[in-house]
Amino acid sequence: KYINKKLFKSAYNFDRVVSNIKEANKQGFKIILNPVVNQLTYKTLPAFAKFIVANFPWLQSVSLSVVQPHGRALINNYLLPDYREMGKYVTQFRDYLLKHSKIKVINPYCGLPMCVAGWFNFPENNVEYIENLYSAPKNDTNKVHLGVCKQCVYKELCKGIWREYLDIFGEEKILHMIKPIKNATF
């Protein structure tokens, strides 16, 4: 609740949002959560997974987005997380939901590169992978591959990192955050 108040800087009513989600479920809506994780929130992911299982065990899926370096997040780039630091918390989040529920965790377009948080182990949960596997890859100027990405077996199925992320952190820092996958079966 504290982090939500800090991010929204308003009289944000967390309990009311939870109540409304539960009511929407009672009314028959299929609910997909799309939390946007950032530097202030990624360490809370394991606790958030427990909260989801306790409060929304009927969820269809969680689309785990990562703040994009656009708009207010670009201006306030302290919100942009280090992918590798964040990766272990994303892994804990996903693994907890897999073990304790039937809720599917999705790595959306605005999620992480497949080499972070072991997403390559769950290709069917990666939006970019699915899109690129079943249709012609689209020319995407929002994301880029680094030279090291050429070694990755997923280079054609993963779009890479946000261009602005590279501009902000620089290639040396990004190379610390990603590791190409050299062997895979898909």
XYZ file of N, CA and C in Angstrom, residues 8-101:
282
model
N 1.516 6.773 -6.947
C 0.368 7.497 -7.459
C 0.261 8.914 -6.922
N 0.885 9.201 -5.801
C 0.909 10.534 -5.196
C -0.497 11.125 -5.078
N -1.420 10.278 -4.689
C -2.800 10.720 -4.506
C -3.453 9.846 -3.455
N -4.713 10.093 -3.222
C -5.453 9.297 -2.246
C -5.861 7.978 -2.892
N -4.898 7.184 -3.207
C -5.105 5.899 -3.859
C -5.696 4.926 -2.854
N -6.787 4.279 -3.209
C -7.464 3.378 -2.298
C -7.252 1.924 -2.732
N -6.187 1.341 -2.249
C -5.799 -0.025 -2.603
C -6.914 -1.014 -2.268
N -7.493 -0.893 -1.089
C -8.537 -1.821 -0.665
C -9.754 -1.766 -1.587
N -10.065 -0.595 -2.072
C -11.205 -0.451 -2.988
C -10.915 -1.140 -4.321
N -9.680 -1.014 -4.807
C -9.301 -1.679 -6.052
C -9.423 -3.193 -5.894
N -8.926 -3.736 -4.789
C -9.016 -5.174 -4.535
C -10.480 -5.600 -4.498
N -11.300 -4.840 -3.814
C -12.726 -5.138 -3.727
C -13.383 -5.126 -5.111
N -13.029 -4.152 -5.932
C -13.603 -4.061 -7.280
C -13.178 -5.234 -8.167
N -11.944 -5.673 -8.024
C -11.475 -6.844 -8.791
C -12.280 -8.073 -8.382
N -12.490 -8.254 -7.088
C -13.267 -9.399 -6.616
C -14.714 -9.323 -7.105
N -15.277 -8.138 -7.093
C -16.654 -7.970 -7.563
C -16.761 -8.254 -9.060
N -15.771 -7.814 -9.842
C -15.773 -8.095 -11.281
C -15.740 -9.604 -11.525
N -14.986 -10.317 -10.723
C -14.943 -11.776 -10.841
C -16.313 -12.379 -10.530
N -16.965 -11.892 -9.471
C -18.291 -12.401 -9.112
C -19.301 -12.161 -10.236
N -19.097 -11.094 -10.990
C -20.003 -10.760 -12.095
C -19.679 -11.554 -13.366
N -18.647 -12.407 -13.300
C -18.338 -13.283 -14.423
C -17.249 -12.797 -15.367
N -16.609 -11.694 -15.042
C -15.522 -11.214 -15.894
C -14.293 -12.088 -15.723
N -13.581 -12.339 -16.811
C -12.291 -13.024 -16.727
C -11.247 -11.938 -16.477
N -10.506 -12.104 -15.411
C -9.583 -11.066 -14.963
C -8.139 -11.449 -15.270
N -7.426 -10.509 -15.858
C -5.986 -10.623 -16.068
C -5.354 -9.406 -15.404
N -4.466 -9.645 -14.451
C -3.757 -8.526 -13.829
C -2.577 -8.145 -14.704
N -2.288 -6.845 -14.755
C -1.140 -6.362 -15.506
C -0.360 -5.375 -14.644
N 0.312 -5.875 -13.594
C 1.117 -4.966 -12.780
C 2.335 -4.499 -13.570
N 2.687 -3.241 -13.388
C 3.879 -2.690 -14.027
C 4.940 -2.562 -12.944
N 5.982 -3.367 -13.076
C 7.031 -3.450 -12.072
C 8.098 -2.405 -12.379
N 8.624 -1.792 -11.332
C 9.678 -0.801 -11.511
C 10.716 -0.936 -10.396
N 11.660 -0.036 -10.360
C 12.755 -0.092 -9.383
C 12.241 -0.056 -7.941
N 11.120 0.607 -7.706
C 10.578 0.708 -6.351
C 9.770 -0.515 -5.935
N 9.340 -1.321 -6.901
C 8.405 -2.402 -6.573
C 8.920 -3.818 -6.813
N 9.992 -4.002 -7.554
C 10.357 -5.368 -7.944
C 10.693 -6.266 -6.763
N 11.204 -5.726 -5.674
C 11.546 -6.562 -4.518
C 10.299 -7.057 -3.776
N 9.160 -6.468 -4.077
C 7.909 -6.895 -3.438
C 7.213 -8.012 -4.210
N 7.777 -8.425 -5.338
C 7.111 -9.440 -6.165
C 6.822 -10.755 -5.440
N 7.754 -11.318 -4.641
C 7.404 -12.560 -3.939
C 6.195 -12.398 -3.006
N 6.143 -11.296 -2.277
C 4.996 -11.043 -1.394
C 3.727 -10.810 -2.219
N 3.864 -10.157 -3.362
C 2.715 -9.905 -4.239
C 2.161 -11.223 -4.778
N 3.038 -12.173 -5.089
C 2.577 -13.492 -5.553
C 1.714 -14.158 -4.482
N 2.150 -14.093 -3.237
C 1.377 -14.677 -2.133
C 0.041 -13.961 -1.978
N 0.060 -12.643 -2.125
C -1.162 -11.845 -2.047
C -2.139 -12.260 -3.148
N -1.632 -12.449 -4.356
C -2.488 -12.840 -5.478
C -3.132 -14.195 -5.219
N -2.344 -15.166 -4.801
C -2.889 -16.507 -4.545
C -3.930 -16.462 -3.430
N -3.666 -15.670 -2.394
C -4.604 -15.583 -1.267
C -5.893 -14.850 -1.633
N -5.799 -13.852 -2.501
C -6.951 -12.998 -2.781
C -7.624 -13.239 -4.132
N -6.864 -13.713 -5.107
C -7.404 -13.887 -6.459
C -7.016 -15.252 -7.046
N -7.264 -16.344 -6.360
C -6.820 -17.655 -6.864
C -7.477 -18.050 -8.183
N -8.545 -17.393 -8.567
C -9.301 -17.684 -9.771
C -8.801 -16.900 -10.984
N -7.772 -16.077 -10.823
C -7.260 -15.296 -11.958
C -6.876 -16.199 -13.113
N -7.083 -15.709 -14.305
C -6.673 -16.430 -15.504
C -5.164 -16.300 -15.682
N -4.656 -15.060 -15.589
C -3.227 -14.860 -15.770
C -2.790 -13.511 -15.197
N -1.466 -13.383 -15.088
C -0.836 -12.121 -14.707
C 0.156 -11.811 -15.814
N -0.008 -10.664 -16.425
C 0.903 -10.197 -17.461
C 1.885 -9.253 -16.779
N 3.080 -9.732 -16.537
C 4.048 -9.026 -15.689
C 4.880 -8.036 -16.508
N 4.390 -6.808 -16.598
C 5.066 -5.764 -17.364
C 6.190 -5.136 -16.553
N 7.131 -4.551 -17.261
C 8.222 -3.796 -16.644
C 8.091 -2.370 -17.155
N 8.285 -1.418 -16.266
C 8.144 -0.026 -16.672
C 9.002 0.240 -17.912
N 8.407 0.923 -18.868
C 9.095 1.234 -20.120
C 9.741 2.611 -20.015
N 10.885 2.788 -20.653
C 11.560 4.086 -20.578
C 10.932 5.107 -21.527
N 9.659 5.407 -21.283
C 8.926 6.383 -22.072
C 8.157 7.294 -21.127
N 7.763 8.436 -21.588
C 6.926 9.339 -20.807
C 7.526 9.697 -19.459
N 6.704 9.610 -18.415
C 7.161 9.976 -17.068
C 8.291 9.091 -16.567
N 8.317 7.825 -16.971
C 9.395 6.930 -16.543
C 10.719 7.322 -17.190
N 10.677 7.901 -18.378
C 11.907 8.364 -19.020
C 12.446 9.589 -18.285
N 11.539 10.465 -17.892
C 11.936 11.658 -17.136
C 12.417 11.260 -15.741
N 11.736 10.311 -15.126
C 12.087 9.804 -13.792
C 12.774 8.454 -13.931
N 13.916 8.433 -14.614
C 14.516 7.149 -14.959
C 15.068 6.371 -13.772
N 14.970 6.914 -12.564
C 15.299 6.129 -11.370
C 14.293 4.982 -11.192
N 13.170 5.036 -11.898
C 12.171 3.973 -11.839
C 12.559 2.751 -12.673
N 13.545 2.902 -13.560
C 13.946 1.804 -14.440
C 14.828 0.823 -13.684
N 14.419 -0.444 -13.617
C 15.187 -1.425 -12.856
C 16.347 -2.014 -13.641
N 17.303 -2.533 -12.906
C 18.379 -3.339 -13.460
C 17.765 -4.706 -13.729
N 17.753 -5.140 -14.982
C 17.103 -6.398 -15.341
C 17.617 -7.580 -14.523
N 18.915 -7.672 -14.364
C 19.463 -8.844 -13.670
C 19.055 -8.838 -12.198
N 19.128 -7.680 -11.533
C 18.687 -7.594 -10.127
C 17.226 -8.005 -10.019
N 16.431 -7.513 -10.931
C 15.007 -7.764 -10.911
C 14.688 -9.230 -11.241
N 15.531 -9.853 -12.036
C 15.273 -11.198 -12.531
C 14.984 -12.226 -11.458
N 15.748 -12.204 -10.363
C 15.515 -13.224 -9.328
C 14.155 -13.045 -8.654
N 13.679 -11.821 -8.565
C 12.365 -11.572 -7.951
C 11.240 -11.976 -8.906
N 11.439 -11.740 -10.196
C 10.468 -12.186 -11.197
C 10.393 -13.708 -11.177
N 11.545 -14.359 -11.081
C 11.591 -15.821 -11.010
C 10.837 -16.326 -9.787
N 11.063 -15.713 -8.626
C 10.358 -16.120 -7.411
C 8.852 -15.925 -7.563
N 8.453 -14.815 -8.156
C 7.040 -14.512 -8.390
C 6.404 -15.597 -9.267
N 7.028 -15.844 -10.419
C 6.501 -16.819 -11.375
C 6.470 -18.223 -10.763
N 7.565 -18.605 -10.094
C 7.637 -19.948 -9.520
C 6.606 -20.157 -8.415
N 6.359 -19.130 -7.618
C 5.362 -19.257 -6.559
C 3.970 -19.481 -7.169
N 3.633 -18.685 -8.181
C 2.320 -18.854 -8.801
C 2.200 -20.217 -9.484
N 3.261 -20.685 -10.119
C 3.237 -22.003 -10.752
C 3.026 -23.118 -9.733
N 3.652 -22.989 -8.578
C 3.571 -24.027 -7.547
C 2.251 -24.000 -6.778
N 1.706 -22.808 -6.559
C 0.559 -22.671 -5.652
C -0.758 -22.301 -6.332
N -0.770 -22.256 -7.654
C -2.012 -21.883 -8.332
C -1.993 -22.394 -9.769
